[in-house]
Short mmCIF file of C-alpha atoms and ligand atoms in Angstrom, two decimals:
data_model
loop_
_atom_site.label_atom_id
_atom_site.label_comp_id
_atom_site.label_asym_id
_atom_site.label_seq_id
_atom_site.Cartn_x
_atom_site.Cartn_y
_atom_site.Cartn_z
CA MET Z 182 -28.30 5.05 12.24
CA LYS Z 183 -28.37 8.20 10.18
CA LEU Z 184 -25.15 10.16 9.72
CA LEU Z 185 -24.87 13.56 8.08
CA ILE Z 186 -21.48 14.72 6.81
CA LYS Z 187 -22.01 18.42 6.45
CA GLY Z 188 -20.43 20.88 4.05
CA GLY Z 189 -17.33 18.97 2.93
CA ASN Z 190 -15.48 19.41 -0.34
CA LEU Z 191 -16.12 16.51 -2.69
CA ILE Z 192 -14.26 15.60 -5.85
CA GLY Z 193 -16.42 16.38 -8.86
CA TYR Z 194 -18.59 18.92 -7.04
CA ASP Z 195 -18.02 22.62 -7.62
CA LYS Z 196 -19.13 23.67 -4.13
CA PRO Z 197 -19.30 22.03 -0.70
CA ALA Z 198 -21.97 19.33 -0.40
CA ASP Z 199 -23.62 17.16 2.25
CA ILE Z 200 -23.62 13.40 2.45
CA LEU Z 201 -26.41 11.49 4.17
CA MET Z 202 -25.58 7.95 5.27
CA ASP Z 203 -28.40 5.69 6.41
CA GLY Z 204 -27.79 2.21 7.78
CA GLY Z 205 -24.09 2.43 6.89
CA LYS Z 206 -24.56 3.39 3.24
CA VAL Z 207 -24.52 6.67 1.39
CA LYS Z 208 -28.14 7.47 0.63
CA THR Z 209 -27.91 10.99 -0.78
CA ILE Z 210 -25.22 13.42 -1.84
CA ALA Z 211 -26.66 16.90 -2.32
CA TYR Z 212 -26.31 20.57 -1.44
CA ASP Z 213 -27.90 21.57 1.89
CA ILE Z 214 -29.55 18.37 3.07
CA VAL Z 215 -32.05 19.01 5.87
CA GLU Z 216 -32.68 15.84 7.84
CA GLN Z 217 -32.86 14.79 11.49
CA CYS Z 218 -29.77 12.61 12.05
CA ASP Z 219 -28.27 10.62 14.91
CA LYS Z 220 -24.85 12.11 14.28
CA VAL Z 221 -23.49 15.06 12.32
CA ILE Z 222 -19.87 15.53 11.28
CA ASP Z 223 -18.94 19.09 10.35
CA ALA Z 224 -16.65 18.71 7.31
CA LYS Z 225 -16.45 22.39 6.41
CA GLY Z 226 -13.10 23.16 4.81
CA LYS Z 227 -12.18 19.46 4.68
CA TYR Z 228 -12.20 16.90 1.87
CA VAL Z 229 -14.53 13.92 1.95
CA LEU Z 230 -13.04 11.03 -0.06
CA PRO Z 231 -13.88 7.41 -0.70
CA GLY Z 232 -12.18 5.23 1.95
CA LEU Z 233 -8.45 4.85 1.32
CA ILE Z 234 -7.17 1.35 0.50
CA ASP Z 235 -3.60 0.12 1.03
CA MET Z 236 -3.21 -3.13 -0.85
CA HIS Z 237 0.28 -3.98 0.43
CA VAL Z 238 1.05 -4.03 4.16
CA HIS Z 239 2.84 -6.37 6.55
CA LEU Z 240 0.96 -6.75 9.84
CA ARG Z 241 3.48 -9.35 11.11
CA GLU Z 242 0.93 -11.48 12.99
CA PRO Z 243 1.10 -14.43 13.45
CA GLY Z 244 4.72 -14.94 14.41
CA PHE Z 245 6.45 -11.56 14.54
CA GLU Z 246 4.38 -9.72 17.13
CA HIS Z 247 7.46 -7.93 18.48
CA LYS Z 248 7.37 -5.92 15.22
CA GLU Z 249 3.60 -5.41 14.90
CA ASN Z 250 0.32 -7.23 15.43
CA ILE Z 251 -3.00 -7.04 13.68
CA TYR Z 252 -4.44 -4.78 16.41
CA THR Z 253 -1.61 -2.19 16.29
CA GLY Z 254 -1.23 -2.40 12.51
CA ALA Z 255 -4.95 -1.93 11.87
CA LYS Z 256 -5.03 0.94 14.36
CA ALA Z 257 -2.09 2.61 12.58
CA ALA Z 258 -3.93 2.10 9.28
CA ALA Z 259 -7.03 3.85 10.64
CA LYS Z 260 -4.89 6.74 11.89
CA GLY Z 261 -3.44 7.02 8.40
CA GLY Z 262 -6.94 7.27 6.93
CA PHE Z 263 -7.24 3.74 5.56
CA THR Z 264 -10.56 1.93 5.67
CA SER Z 265 -9.07 -1.21 4.06
CA VAL Z 266 -5.67 -2.86 3.96
CA CYS Z 267 -4.40 -6.08 2.40
CA CYS Z 268 -1.84 -7.95 4.46
CA MET Z 269 0.97 -9.97 2.95
CA PRO Z 270 1.38 -13.64 3.86
CA ASN Z 271 5.04 -13.69 4.98
CA THR Z 272 4.13 -14.35 8.60
CA ARG Z 273 5.10 -17.37 10.71
CA PRO Z 274 3.37 -19.62 9.89
CA VAL Z 275 3.06 -18.33 6.33
CA CYS Z 276 -0.52 -17.55 5.31
CA ASP Z 277 -0.71 -20.42 2.83
CA ASN Z 278 -3.85 -22.19 4.08
CA GLU Z 279 -7.36 -21.35 5.19
CA SER Z 280 -6.72 -21.60 8.94
CA VAL Z 281 -4.23 -18.71 8.88
CA VAL Z 282 -6.60 -16.71 6.65
CA ILE Z 283 -9.42 -17.24 9.16
CA TYR Z 284 -7.15 -16.38 12.10
CA ILE Z 285 -6.17 -13.05 10.49
CA LYS Z 286 -9.77 -12.18 9.70
CA ASP Z 287 -10.87 -12.98 13.27
CA GLN Z 288 -8.13 -10.84 14.81
CA ALA Z 289 -8.97 -7.99 12.42
CA ALA Z 290 -12.67 -8.21 13.26
CA LYS Z 291 -11.85 -8.04 16.98
CA ALA Z 292 -9.62 -5.00 16.47
CA ASP Z 293 -12.26 -3.36 14.24
CA PHE Z 294 -10.13 -0.43 13.10
CA CYS Z 295 -10.32 -1.15 9.38
CA ARG Z 296 -11.11 -3.92 6.93
CA VAL Z 297 -8.23 -6.37 6.62
CA PHE Z 298 -8.12 -8.50 3.48
CA PRO Z 299 -5.53 -11.26 3.65
CA ILE Z 300 -3.29 -12.06 0.70
CA GLY Z 301 -2.49 -15.78 0.53
CA ALA Z 302 0.85 -17.26 -0.44
CA ILE Z 303 1.38 -18.41 -4.03
CA THR Z 304 3.41 -21.42 -2.93
CA LYS Z 305 3.43 -23.51 0.22
CA GLY Z 306 5.52 -21.76 2.84
CA SER Z 307 6.40 -19.21 0.11
CA GLN Z 308 9.15 -21.68 -0.73
CA GLY Z 309 8.52 -21.47 -4.47
CA LYS Z 310 8.24 -25.24 -4.88
CA GLU Z 311 4.58 -26.23 -4.82
CA LEU Z 312 1.39 -24.17 -5.26
CA ALA Z 313 -0.56 -23.37 -2.08
CA GLU Z 314 -4.27 -24.25 -1.72
CA ILE Z 315 -5.48 -21.22 -3.65
CA GLY Z 316 -9.12 -22.35 -3.93
CA CYS Z 317 -9.49 -23.09 -0.20
CA MET Z 318 -7.88 -19.78 0.72
CA LYS Z 319 -10.18 -17.95 -1.69
CA GLU Z 320 -13.18 -19.50 0.03
CA ALA Z 321 -11.75 -18.40 3.39
CA GLY Z 322 -11.47 -14.80 2.15
CA ILE Z 323 -8.20 -13.98 0.40
CA VAL Z 324 -8.33 -11.35 -2.34
CA GLY Z 325 -4.95 -12.03 -3.92
CA ILE Z 326 -1.89 -14.24 -3.80
CA SER Z 327 1.77 -13.31 -3.44
CA ASP Z 328 5.02 -14.75 -2.16
CA ASP Z 329 5.99 -11.16 -1.31
CA GLY Z 330 9.42 -10.96 0.25
CA ASN Z 331 10.43 -13.68 -2.17
CA PRO Z 332 10.12 -13.99 -5.93
CA VAL Z 333 8.61 -17.09 -7.48
CA GLU Z 334 11.85 -18.23 -9.07
CA ASN Z 335 10.47 -21.09 -11.11
CA SER Z 336 8.74 -19.64 -14.18
CA GLN Z 337 6.61 -22.74 -14.68
CA ILE Z 338 5.22 -22.40 -11.14
CA MET Z 339 4.49 -18.73 -11.83
CA ARG Z 340 2.69 -19.76 -15.01
CA LEU Z 341 0.52 -22.24 -13.10
CA ALA Z 342 -0.17 -19.64 -10.40
CA LEU Z 343 -1.36 -17.12 -13.00
CA GLU Z 344 -3.65 -19.72 -14.58
CA TYR Z 345 -5.14 -21.01 -11.31
CA ALA Z 346 -5.55 -17.48 -9.93
CA ALA Z 347 -7.44 -16.45 -13.08
CA ASP Z 348 -9.80 -19.41 -12.58
CA PHE Z 349 -10.43 -18.41 -8.96
CA GLY Z 350 -10.68 -14.69 -9.65
CA VAL Z 351 -7.82 -13.67 -7.36
CA LEU Z 352 -5.04 -11.25 -8.26
CA VAL Z 353 -1.42 -12.42 -8.48
CA ILE Z 354 0.89 -9.83 -6.91
CA SER Z 355 4.49 -10.39 -7.94
CA HIS Z 356 7.49 -9.43 -5.85
CA CYS Z 357 9.98 -8.98 -8.67
CA GLU Z 358 13.49 -9.79 -7.56
CA ASP Z 359 16.07 -12.16 -9.00
CA LYS Z 360 17.87 -13.21 -5.81
CA ASN Z 361 20.85 -14.56 -7.75
CA LEU Z 362 21.40 -11.16 -9.32
CA VAL Z 363 20.96 -9.39 -5.98
CA ALA Z 364 23.65 -11.68 -4.55
CA ASP Z 365 24.61 -9.90 -1.33
CA GLY Z 366 23.73 -6.39 -2.55
CA ILE Z 367 22.17 -4.06 0.02
CA ALA Z 368 21.87 -0.70 -1.77
CA ASN Z 369 21.09 0.41 -5.31
CA GLU Z 370 24.12 -0.49 -7.43
CA GLY Z 371 25.82 2.65 -8.71
CA TYR Z 372 27.78 5.74 -7.78
CA ASN Z 373 26.20 6.44 -4.39
CA ALA Z 374 26.43 2.87 -3.11
CA THR Z 375 30.08 2.76 -4.20
CA LEU Z 376 30.77 6.09 -2.50
CA ALA Z 377 29.19 4.80 0.71
CA GLY Z 378 31.08 1.53 0.47
CA LEU Z 379 27.87 -0.52 0.34
CA ARG Z 380 27.48 -3.59 -1.86
CA GLY Z 381 25.33 -2.93 -4.92
CA ASN Z 382 21.96 -4.45 -5.83
CA THR Z 383 21.44 -3.96 -9.57
CA LYS Z 384 18.16 -2.62 -10.91
CA ALA Z 385 18.27 -5.51 -13.37
CA ALA Z 386 17.41 -7.84 -10.47
CA GLU Z 387 13.95 -6.22 -10.40
CA GLU Z 388 13.59 -5.65 -14.11
CA VAL Z 389 14.30 -9.16 -15.38
CA ILE Z 390 11.40 -10.51 -13.32
CA VAL Z 391 9.12 -7.62 -14.34
CA ALA Z 392 9.91 -8.59 -17.95
CA ARG Z 393 9.12 -12.24 -17.22
CA GLU Z 394 5.78 -11.45 -15.56
CA ILE Z 395 4.75 -9.25 -18.49
CA CYS Z 396 5.75 -12.00 -20.89
CA LEU Z 397 3.74 -14.62 -18.98
CA ALA Z 398 0.67 -12.41 -18.59
CA GLU Z 399 0.78 -11.55 -22.29
CA THR Z 400 1.22 -15.15 -23.41
CA LEU Z 401 -1.47 -16.54 -21.07
CA ASN Z 402 -3.77 -13.51 -21.35
CA THR Z 403 -4.06 -13.35 -17.55
CA SER Z 404 -3.76 -10.45 -15.11
CA VAL Z 405 -0.66 -9.77 -13.06
CA HIS Z 406 0.09 -7.01 -10.57
CA ILE Z 407 3.69 -5.87 -10.05
CA ALA Z 408 4.51 -4.97 -6.45
CA HIS Z 409 6.60 -1.98 -5.35
CA VAL Z 410 7.94 -0.74 -8.71
CA SER Z 411 11.15 1.19 -8.08
CA THR Z 412 13.08 1.63 -11.35
CA ALA Z 413 12.73 3.69 -14.52
CA GLY Z 414 13.19 0.50 -16.55
CA SER Z 415 10.27 -1.26 -14.83
CA VAL Z 416 8.02 1.75 -15.45
CA GLU Z 417 9.00 1.80 -19.12
CA MET Z 418 8.33 -1.92 -19.62
CA ILE Z 419 4.95 -1.72 -17.91
CA ARG Z 420 4.03 1.39 -19.94
CA HIS Z 421 4.74 -0.44 -23.21
CA ALA Z 422 2.98 -3.61 -22.08
CA LYS Z 423 -0.16 -1.65 -21.17
CA LYS Z 424 -0.11 -0.01 -24.60
CA ARG Z 425 -0.14 -3.48 -26.18
CA GLY Z 426 -3.13 -4.46 -24.03
CA VAL Z 427 -1.31 -6.71 -21.56
CA LYS Z 428 -3.35 -7.03 -18.34
CA VAL Z 429 -0.62 -5.72 -16.09
CA THR Z 430 -1.18 -3.35 -13.18
CA CYS Z 431 1.37 -2.09 -10.69
CA GLU Z 432 2.03 -0.14 -7.54
CA THR Z 433 4.76 2.00 -6.04
CA CYS Z 434 5.38 3.36 -2.54
CA PRO Z 435 5.87 6.93 -1.22
CA HIS Z 436 9.57 6.27 -0.55
CA TYR Z 437 10.23 5.65 -4.25
CA PHE Z 438 8.95 9.08 -5.29
CA THR Z 439 10.35 11.03 -2.31
CA LEU Z 440 13.83 9.58 -1.68
CA GLU Z 441 16.94 8.96 -3.82
CA ASP Z 442 20.18 7.14 -3.16
CA SER Z 443 22.49 10.05 -2.34
CA LEU Z 444 20.91 9.68 1.11
CA LEU Z 445 23.01 6.53 1.55
CA SER Z 446 25.83 8.76 2.80
CA SER Z 447 23.81 9.15 6.02
CA TYR Z 448 23.86 5.37 6.62
CA ASP Z 449 20.38 5.83 8.06
CA THR Z 450 19.06 2.27 8.25
CA ASN Z 451 15.51 3.64 7.97
CA ILE Z 452 16.11 4.15 4.24
CA LYS Z 453 17.07 0.48 3.84
CA VAL Z 454 14.19 -1.10 1.94
CA ASN Z 455 13.73 -3.83 -0.64
CA PRO Z 456 13.77 -2.98 -3.50
CA PRO Z 457 16.35 -0.34 -2.54
CA ILE Z 458 15.92 3.41 -2.85
CA ARG Z 459 17.07 4.15 -6.41
CA THR Z 460 18.60 7.14 -8.20
CA GLU Z 461 17.11 10.57 -8.82
CA LYS Z 462 16.47 9.49 -12.44
CA ASP Z 463 14.40 6.56 -11.21
CA ARG Z 464 12.53 8.75 -8.72
CA LEU Z 465 11.53 11.13 -11.52
CA ALA Z 466 10.49 8.19 -13.74
CA ILE Z 467 8.24 6.89 -10.95
CA ILE Z 468 6.54 10.31 -10.81
CA GLU Z 469 6.11 10.27 -14.62
CA GLY Z 470 4.60 6.77 -14.35
CA ILE Z 471 2.16 8.00 -11.74
CA LYS Z 472 1.22 11.00 -13.87
CA ASP Z 473 0.57 9.08 -17.09
CA GLY Z 474 -1.33 6.21 -15.48
CA THR Z 475 1.37 3.55 -15.92
CA ILE Z 476 1.45 3.19 -12.14
CA ASP Z 477 -2.03 2.30 -10.88
CA CYS Z 478 -1.71 2.28 -7.11
CA ILE Z 479 0.20 3.81 -4.22
CA VAL Z 480 0.80 1.36 -1.38
CA THR Z 481 2.93 1.60 1.74
CA ASP Z 482 4.60 -1.83 1.82
CA HIS Z 483 4.24 -1.03 5.56
CA ALA Z 484 7.13 -2.99 7.07
CA PRO Z 485 7.37 -2.32 10.81
CA HIS Z 486 10.46 -3.52 12.65
CA HIS Z 487 11.65 -3.57 16.25
CA GLU Z 488 14.29 -0.91 16.91
CA ASP Z 489 16.91 -3.61 17.55
CA GLU Z 490 16.48 -4.66 13.92
CA LYS Z 491 17.29 -1.16 12.66
CA LYS Z 492 19.78 0.24 15.20
CA ILE Z 493 22.63 -1.82 13.81
CA GLU Z 494 25.12 -1.55 10.95
CA PHE Z 495 23.51 -0.84 7.57
CA GLN Z 496 24.42 -4.23 6.16
CA TYR Z 497 22.73 -6.12 9.00
CA ALA Z 498 19.62 -3.94 9.35
CA SER Z 499 16.23 -5.29 8.28
CA ASN Z 500 14.56 -3.93 5.15
CA GLY Z 501 11.47 -1.80 5.41
CA ILE Z 502 9.67 1.38 6.38
CA SER Z 503 6.74 1.78 8.77
CA GLY Z 504 4.47 3.62 6.34
CA LEU Z 505 0.80 3.52 7.25
CA GLU Z 506 0.78 6.78 9.19
CA THR Z 507 2.65 8.86 6.61
CA SER Z 508 1.47 7.53 3.25
CA PHE Z 509 -1.41 9.90 2.52
CA ALA Z 510 0.50 12.95 3.76
CA LEU Z 511 3.66 12.15 1.77
CA SER Z 512 1.61 11.39 -1.34
CA TYR Z 513 -0.48 14.52 -0.98
CA THR Z 514 2.52 16.75 -0.23
CA TYR Z 515 4.95 15.38 -2.83
CA LEU Z 516 2.50 14.64 -5.64
CA VAL Z 517 -0.54 16.91 -5.32
CA LYS Z 518 0.85 19.94 -3.51
CA ALA Z 519 4.01 19.71 -5.61
CA GLY Z 520 1.81 20.10 -8.69
CA HIS Z 521 2.35 16.70 -10.33
CA ILE Z 522 -1.21 15.34 -10.04
CA SER Z 523 -4.66 16.39 -8.87
CA LEU Z 524 -6.31 15.26 -5.64
CA ALA Z 525 -8.80 13.34 -7.81
CA LYS Z 526 -5.90 11.41 -9.36
CA LEU Z 527 -4.47 10.67 -5.91
CA VAL Z 528 -7.84 9.22 -4.88
CA GLU Z 529 -7.67 6.93 -7.91
CA LEU Z 530 -4.21 5.76 -6.85
CA MET Z 531 -5.09 5.25 -3.18
CA SER Z 532 -8.68 4.03 -3.39
CA ILE Z 533 -10.36 3.45 -6.73
CA ASN Z 534 -7.60 1.58 -8.59
CA PRO Z 535 -6.71 -0.78 -5.69
CA ALA Z 536 -10.45 -1.61 -5.36
CA ARG Z 537 -10.62 -2.31 -9.06
CA ALA Z 538 -7.45 -4.45 -9.16
CA LEU Z 539 -8.68 -6.57 -6.24
CA LYS Z 540 -12.35 -6.59 -7.31
CA LEU Z 541 -13.38 -5.07 -3.98
CA PRO Z 542 -16.81 -3.43 -3.88
CA PHE Z 543 -15.52 0.08 -3.17
CA GLU Z 544 -15.29 2.25 -6.23
CA GLY Z 545 -15.60 5.89 -5.43
CA LEU Z 546 -17.83 8.10 -3.38
CA LYS Z 547 -21.38 7.63 -4.64
CA GLU Z 548 -24.77 6.34 -3.61
CA GLY Z 549 -24.52 2.98 -1.86
CA CYS Z 550 -20.89 3.60 -0.84
CA THR Z 551 -19.97 2.37 2.66
CA ASP Z 552 -16.39 3.58 3.21
CA ILE Z 553 -15.31 7.18 3.57
CA THR Z 554 -12.17 9.04 4.64
CA ILE Z 555 -12.28 12.70 5.66
CA VAL Z 556 -9.01 14.63 5.38
CA ASP Z 557 -7.57 18.04 6.13
CA ILE Z 558 -5.21 19.13 3.36
CA ASP Z 559 -4.57 22.68 4.51
CA SER Z 560 -2.86 22.45 7.90
CA PRO Z 561 0.86 21.62 7.88
CA TYR Z 562 2.27 19.37 10.58
CA THR Z 563 5.53 17.63 11.39
CA ILE Z 564 5.86 13.86 11.23
CA ASP Z 565 6.83 12.52 14.65
CA VAL Z 566 7.59 8.79 14.78
CA ALA Z 567 7.25 8.84 18.58
CA LYS Z 568 3.53 9.39 18.01
CA PHE Z 569 3.12 6.44 15.64
CA LEU Z 570 0.49 3.94 16.75
CA SER Z 571 2.35 1.27 14.81
CA LYS Z 572 4.90 -0.63 16.90
CA GLY Z 573 7.36 0.12 14.09
CA LYS Z 574 8.92 3.57 14.47
CA ASN Z 575 11.25 2.90 11.53
CA SER Z 576 10.62 5.82 9.23
CA PRO Z 577 13.10 8.09 7.43
CA PHE Z 578 10.40 10.79 7.34
CA ASN Z 579 10.64 11.78 11.00
CA GLY Z 580 10.71 15.59 11.16
CA TYR Z 581 9.33 16.13 7.65
CA GLU Z 582 6.77 18.91 7.36
CA VAL Z 583 3.77 17.64 5.41
CA TYR Z 584 0.19 18.40 4.49
CA GLY Z 585 -2.67 15.89 4.51
CA LYS Z 586 -4.03 14.51 7.73
CA ALA Z 587 -6.81 11.97 8.12
CA LEU Z 588 -9.57 13.19 10.43
CA TYR Z 589 -12.21 10.47 10.22
CA THR Z 590 -12.68 7.08 8.68
CA ILE Z 591 -16.16 5.67 8.25
CA ARG Z 592 -16.97 2.03 7.45
CA ASN Z 593 -20.70 1.38 7.39
CA GLU Z 594 -21.79 2.62 10.81
CA LYS Z 595 -18.34 2.54 12.38
CA ILE Z 596 -17.00 6.08 12.75
CA ILE Z 597 -13.37 6.52 13.81
CA ASN Z 598 -11.92 9.86 14.86
CA CYS Z 599 -8.34 9.40 13.64
CA GLU Z 600 -6.92 11.96 16.02
CA VAL Z 601 -8.11 10.31 19.23
CA LEU Z 602 -7.19 6.71 18.51
ZN1 ZN J 53 7.90 -7.26 -1.71
#
């Protein structure tokens, strides 16, 4: 099949250009292509980007289908403009062996809304005691390992994980949280948590494990990826480590550069996430980290929940935000439109850098490329959680006016119109 994407704005081109795809791959990018095609997409006034990649989502299947399943999660991802997502292994059963990996891939292939790359557990059952079968899971198709939701408490096990993962060529994604330091904290420790009467969770609980992972990666000369960075201190440590040549990469989420903890006074359980929403100082440090390249990737940490798990007292509510359908818009609006970074930089954060970190064969929009996302950045709209395709309507961004809407995703010959999903 031949597809012509006509007259879109492309990063790196000074005027609108055409893209010809043949057999699911970009064959030519040029001005004014004249060719008989099976399908033409008019992209005039829109931006044509490499397919967006979210390397940290929770699709909840198997085991927690009342929150989300692979079908609804992948559909929500496509609506948000993502052509690929990586799903975390904290399902039931935990994705710590090849049969769960294969199950996830089969369900994702049936749904066919986007590519779904499973992340395997670091340890069996994510219990932190014994390494999972990393080699078998790699053969079955994982692209990384993580005990996300839990830290790997035992430093020796983390060391072994980093060494084995390096041998198998999979990325270790570390959920940095010292549970002993968190104790029973539920909100960022400090003035606003105290004012709201909520028990504090110190930023040190994140930072001590970030420091450990940097130390291990530096000592062993292996790669490590830090999940959902939320504090100024984490950003600073990662910045310095990168300067020394440590192979550390990291990610943050839209809620860490859009929200700060004075919002706790609302007791809105939709802002309850882990790590918690931090202070304004941290929020600004996250933006600085994005600007100077310390932070490599923007991910959603898409964490859909049933409304019963959020419509309860703050202390009992589940952690997480349903983020797949708002990520690009929030990032575009609060980073690009706000003047902090260029659209080209945002594409690095949401497509090129995740591909590079995971060694996925999608690096930018060029000849041979298979995955494309077309977006409208000019028309404002209001986020309405009632319209989410995700089962999880738990978002603090309901009612926000944003810019940046996905119009189409293209994966090989599969064309999805995001607005009629
Ligand atoms: Zn996590």
